[in-house]
Coordinates of C-alpha atoms in Angstrom, one line a residue:
M261 CA -61.8 71.3 21.5
A262 CA -60.2 74.5 20.6
P263 CA -57.6 74.4 17.4
H264 CA -55.0 75.8 20.1
D265 CA -55.6 73.5 23.1
V266 CA -54.9 70.3 21.8
S267 CA -54.6 67.8 24.2
C268 CA -56.3 64.5 25.8
P269 CA -60.0 64.6 26.2
K270 CA -60.8 64.6 30.1
T271 CA -64.9 64.3 28.2
P272 CA -65.0 60.6 28.8
C273 CA -67.6 58.9 26.7
A274 CA -71.2 57.1 27.0
A275 CA -69.1 53.2 28.1
W276 CA -66.7 55.8 30.4
M277 CA -70.6 56.8 32.4
L278 CA -70.6 53.3 33.9
E279 CA -70.2 53.5 38.3
G280 CA -67.1 51.1 39.5
H281 CA -65.5 50.5 36.3
T282 CA -61.3 51.4 35.9
R283 CA -61.0 53.7 32.4
R284 CA -57.9 53.3 30.4
D285 CA -57.1 55.9 27.5
V286 CA -54.8 55.0 24.6
V287 CA -53.6 56.9 21.3
V288 CA -54.5 55.2 17.4
V289 CA -51.8 56.2 15.2
A290 CA -51.1 55.0 11.7
D291 CA -49.4 51.7 10.6
R292 CA -47.1 54.5 8.9
F293 CA -45.5 55.5 12.4
A294 CA -45.7 52.6 13.5
Q295 CA -41.7 52.8 15.9
F296 CA -44.0 55.5 18.0
A297 CA -46.1 52.3 19.4
R298 CA -45.8 50.3 22.1
E299 CA -48.8 48.7 22.1
D300 CA -49.7 49.6 25.5
R301 CA -50.9 53.3 25.4
V302 CA -50.5 53.9 22.0
F303 CA -51.5 51.5 18.9
T304 CA -51.4 51.2 15.0
L305 CA -54.7 51.6 13.3
S306 CA -53.9 47.2 12.5
G307 CA -53.0 46.4 16.0
L308 CA -55.4 47.8 17.7
L309 CA -58.2 45.7 14.9
A310 CA -56.7 43.0 15.2
L311 CA -56.8 42.9 19.2
L312 CA -60.0 43.9 18.9
G313 CA -61.4 41.0 16.4
S314 CA -59.3 38.6 18.9
G315 CA -62.1 39.5 21.3
G316 CA -61.1 42.7 23.1
P317 CA -58.1 44.0 25.4
V318 CA -59.9 44.9 27.9
A319 CA -60.4 43.0 31.2
P320 CA -63.6 42.3 33.8
G321 CA -64.5 46.6 35.2
C322 CA -62.1 47.8 32.4
H323 CA -63.6 49.8 29.6
W324 CA -60.8 52.2 27.1
I325 CA -60.6 55.3 25.6
V326 CA -58.8 55.3 22.2
H327 CA -58.2 58.3 20.7
F328 CA -56.8 59.6 17.7
G329 CA -53.1 60.3 16.6
Q330 CA -52.1 60.8 13.2
G331 CA -52.2 59.2 9.9
I332 CA -56.3 58.4 10.9
D333 CA -59.0 59.1 8.5
A334 CA -62.1 58.9 8.3
A335 CA -62.0 55.4 6.3
D336 CA -60.0 54.1 9.8
G337 CA -62.1 56.4 12.5
E338 CA -64.8 54.1 10.4
L339 CA -63.3 50.7 11.1
L340 CA -62.1 51.7 14.4
E341 CA -66.4 52.6 14.9
T342 CA -67.4 49.3 13.6
A343 CA -64.9 47.6 16.4
C344 CA -65.8 49.9 19.0
E345 CA -69.4 48.4 19.1
K346 CA -68.7 44.7 19.1
S347 CA -66.9 45.4 21.9
E348 CA -69.9 45.5 24.2
G349 CA -69.5 49.1 25.6
T350 CA -65.7 48.5 26.2
V351 CA -63.4 49.6 23.6
C352 CA -64.9 53.8 23.1
L353 CA -63.6 56.7 21.0
A354 CA -63.1 59.3 23.1
D355 CA -64.0 61.4 20.1
P356 CA -66.2 59.9 16.7
A357 CA -66.3 63.1 15.2
A358 CA -62.0 64.2 14.7
F359 CA -61.7 61.5 12.1
R360 CA -64.9 62.7 9.9
R361 CA -63.2 67.2 10.2
P362 CA -62.1 67.0 7.0
S363 CA -58.6 68.3 6.4
E364 CA -57.8 71.6 4.5
P365 CA -59.5 71.2 1.0
P366 CA -56.2 71.5 -1.4
V367 CA -56.9 74.7 -3.2
V368 CA -56.1 76.7 0.0
V369 CA -52.7 75.7 1.0
H370 CA -51.5 76.0 -2.6
K371 CA -51.8 72.4 -3.6
D372 CA -52.6 70.0 -5.1
R373 CA -53.4 65.5 -3.4
P374 CA -55.2 65.8 -0.7
E375 CA -53.0 63.8 1.5
N376 CA -49.9 66.6 1.0
V377 CA -52.5 68.6 2.5
L378 CA -51.6 69.3 6.6
L379 CA -53.8 71.7 8.0
A380 CA -57.3 71.3 8.9
G381 CA -59.9 73.9 10.8
V382 CA -58.3 76.7 10.6
H383 CA -59.7 79.9 11.1
S384 CA -58.3 83.7 12.5
P385 CA -58.9 84.1 16.1
A386 CA -57.4 88.1 15.0
P387 CA -56.9 89.6 11.3
A388 CA -53.3 88.9 11.7
H389 CA -53.3 85.7 13.8
C390 CA -54.0 82.0 12.0
R391 CA -53.8 77.9 13.5
A392 CA -55.0 75.1 12.6
E393 CA -54.3 71.5 13.7
L394 CA -51.7 69.7 12.4
R395 CA -52.8 66.8 9.7
I396 CA -50.7 64.3 8.7
H397 CA -52.1 62.1 6.3
R398 CA -50.5 58.5 6.6
D399 CA -48.8 59.2 2.3
N400 CA -47.8 62.3 2.5
E401 CA -45.3 63.0 0.1
L402 CA -43.0 64.1 3.2
V403 CA -43.1 60.9 5.3
L404 CA -43.4 58.1 2.2
D405 CA -39.6 57.4 1.8
H406 CA -38.2 58.3 5.4
H407 CA -36.0 56.8 7.9
T408 CA -36.7 58.2 11.0
G409 CA -36.7 57.2 14.6
E410 CA -40.0 57.9 16.8
H411 CA -40.0 61.5 16.1
V412 CA -42.2 63.3 12.5
Q413 CA -39.5 64.5 10.7
G414 CA -38.6 67.9 10.6
I415 CA -39.4 69.0 7.2
V416 CA -43.4 68.3 7.3
I417 CA -42.6 70.7 10.5
I418 CA -41.3 73.1 7.9
E419 CA -43.6 72.7 5.9
A420 CA -46.6 72.6 8.0
M421 CA -45.2 76.4 8.7
R422 CA -45.0 77.3 4.6
Q423 CA -48.5 76.3 5.0
I424 CA -49.8 77.8 7.1
C425 CA -49.0 81.3 6.1
I426 CA -50.7 80.4 2.3
A427 CA -53.7 79.4 4.3
Q428 CA -53.6 82.9 6.7
F429 CA -53.8 84.8 2.8
E430 CA -56.0 82.6 1.7
T431 CA -58.5 82.9 3.9
A432 CA -57.9 86.4 6.0
I433 CA -56.3 88.1 3.3
R434 CA -57.3 87.3 0.3
P435 CA -60.9 88.0 -0.1
G436 CA -60.5 91.6 0.1
L437 CA -58.7 91.8 -3.0
A438 CA -59.8 91.6 -6.1
P439 CA -59.7 88.7 -7.8
A440 CA -56.6 86.9 -8.9
A441 CA -54.0 84.0 -8.8
Y442 CA -51.3 83.9 -6.5
A443 CA -48.7 82.1 -5.5
G444 CA -46.2 82.2 -2.3
V445 CA -42.3 83.6 -2.7
W446 CA -40.4 82.8 -0.1
K447 CA -37.3 84.8 1.5
R448 CA -36.4 83.7 4.2
I449 CA -37.2 81.1 6.6
D450 CA -35.4 81.9 10.4
L451 CA -36.3 78.1 12.4
S452 CA -35.7 77.0 15.5
F453 CA -36.0 73.9 16.5
Q454 CA -37.1 73.1 20.1
D455 CA -38.8 69.7 20.7
F456 CA -39.2 66.8 19.1
L457 CA -42.7 66.4 16.9
F458 CA -45.0 62.8 17.6
P459 CA -48.0 61.3 15.1
L460 CA -49.8 63.0 18.2
P461 CA -52.2 66.1 17.9
A462 CA -50.8 69.4 17.5
T463 CA -51.6 72.4 16.3
V464 CA -49.8 75.7 14.1
E465 CA -50.0 79.3 14.4
S466 CA -48.7 82.2 12.4
L467 CA -48.8 85.9 13.8
I468 CA -48.0 88.5 11.4
V469 CA -45.5 91.0 12.4
E470 CA -45.4 92.7 9.4
S471 CA -46.6 93.4 5.7
D472 CA -46.2 95.9 3.3
V473 CA -49.7 95.1 1.0
G474 CA -49.6 98.2 -1.1
R475 CA -49.5 96.6 -4.5
E476 CA -52.3 94.3 -4.7
T477 CA -49.6 92.5 -7.3
H478 CA -46.8 91.5 -4.8
L479 CA -47.4 91.4 -1.3
K480 CA -45.3 90.9 1.5
F481 CA -45.0 90.2 5.0
R482 CA -43.2 89.0 7.7
A483 CA -45.1 86.3 10.8
T484 CA -44.0 84.6 13.5
T485 CA -45.0 81.1 12.9
S486 CA -44.8 77.9 15.6
V487 CA -46.1 74.2 16.0
R488 CA -47.0 73.1 19.9
Q489 CA -47.8 70.2 21.3
Q490 CA -49.3 69.6 24.7
G491 CA -48.7 72.6 25.9
R492 CA -44.9 73.2 24.4
T493 CA -43.5 74.5 22.0
V494 CA -42.1 71.7 19.4
A495 CA -40.8 75.1 17.0
T496 CA -41.2 78.7 16.2
A497 CA -39.6 81.0 13.0
G498 CA -40.3 83.5 11.9
I499 CA -40.6 83.9 8.3
E500 CA -40.4 87.1 5.0
Y501 CA -42.5 85.8 1.9
S502 CA -44.8 88.0 -0.9
M503 CA -47.2 86.5 -2.5
I504 CA -47.5 88.1 -5.8
A505 CA -49.7 87.5 -9.2
Q506 CA -50.0 84.5 -10.6
G507 CA -50.0 86.5 -13.5
R508 CA -46.9 88.8 -12.4
I509 CA -45.3 86.1 -11.3
G510 CA -44.9 83.7 -14.6
T511 CA -43.6 86.4 -16.4
L512 CA -40.2 87.0 -13.9
E513 CA -40.2 82.7 -14.0
R514 CA -40.0 82.9 -17.5
R515 CA -37.8 85.5 -18.3
K516 CA -35.3 83.9 -15.2
A517 CA -35.4 81.0 -17.1
G518 CA -34.2 82.5 -20.2
Q519 CA -31.5 84.2 -18.2
A520 CA -30.3 80.5 -16.4
T521 CA -30.5 78.4 -19.9
R522 CA -28.5 81.0 -21.0
A523 CA -25.9 80.7 -18.5
Y524 CA -25.9 77.8 -18.6
L525 CA -25.2 77.0 -21.4
G526 CA -23.6 80.3 -22.9

């Protein structure tokens, strides 16, 4: 499945090939997103494992196809895979390889902890165009302490847009520059929310519409970014930012930090 076309897969799994059986597609999400789970089409990981462990929810002549929502990692997927094997073919995973596809390395989005990375499968179909799958870990710093309903909070969308800009620079632009570490500095974000984002598969995109790369120590970009889910646009933003060589920005920050301290203390 192309990263820009995240939807419910229609390719049947092996169990579905049995003639005369009814197919039922369900989604599993991390327990973190329990408010979104309705226990008929969307299950938490613990809820689905408990159901399968109790003997299985599937009626005679029916097969369940389990799709991965947000917050399911490789360890969770292996637990589900084992539970499906015990179901004797009545439950199977729609895409067994999905939970094995890792998120991007933290360095690609300028983070330190893997659980705070929000992107997977970053690629650029054109030099100025970058796409990725949204990947929300259940222990992401932005979802650990937040009161919300069934939707994913807007701050996650904003951070995903920030990360796609950095990932685009690191994967599509950075390899053509002289060796140096860079830091992102954000000048302007013009953000608009069009819909709710739910803990289901989604994509993040960035299109660079203007750039100034004349000075390798201070590269300027203007990009349009978007988050899409099931064919609808969830949010869009116009972002102006710079990628500045770490040595240059370190000097700049030290000078401005001194100015701020003197202004505060007198």
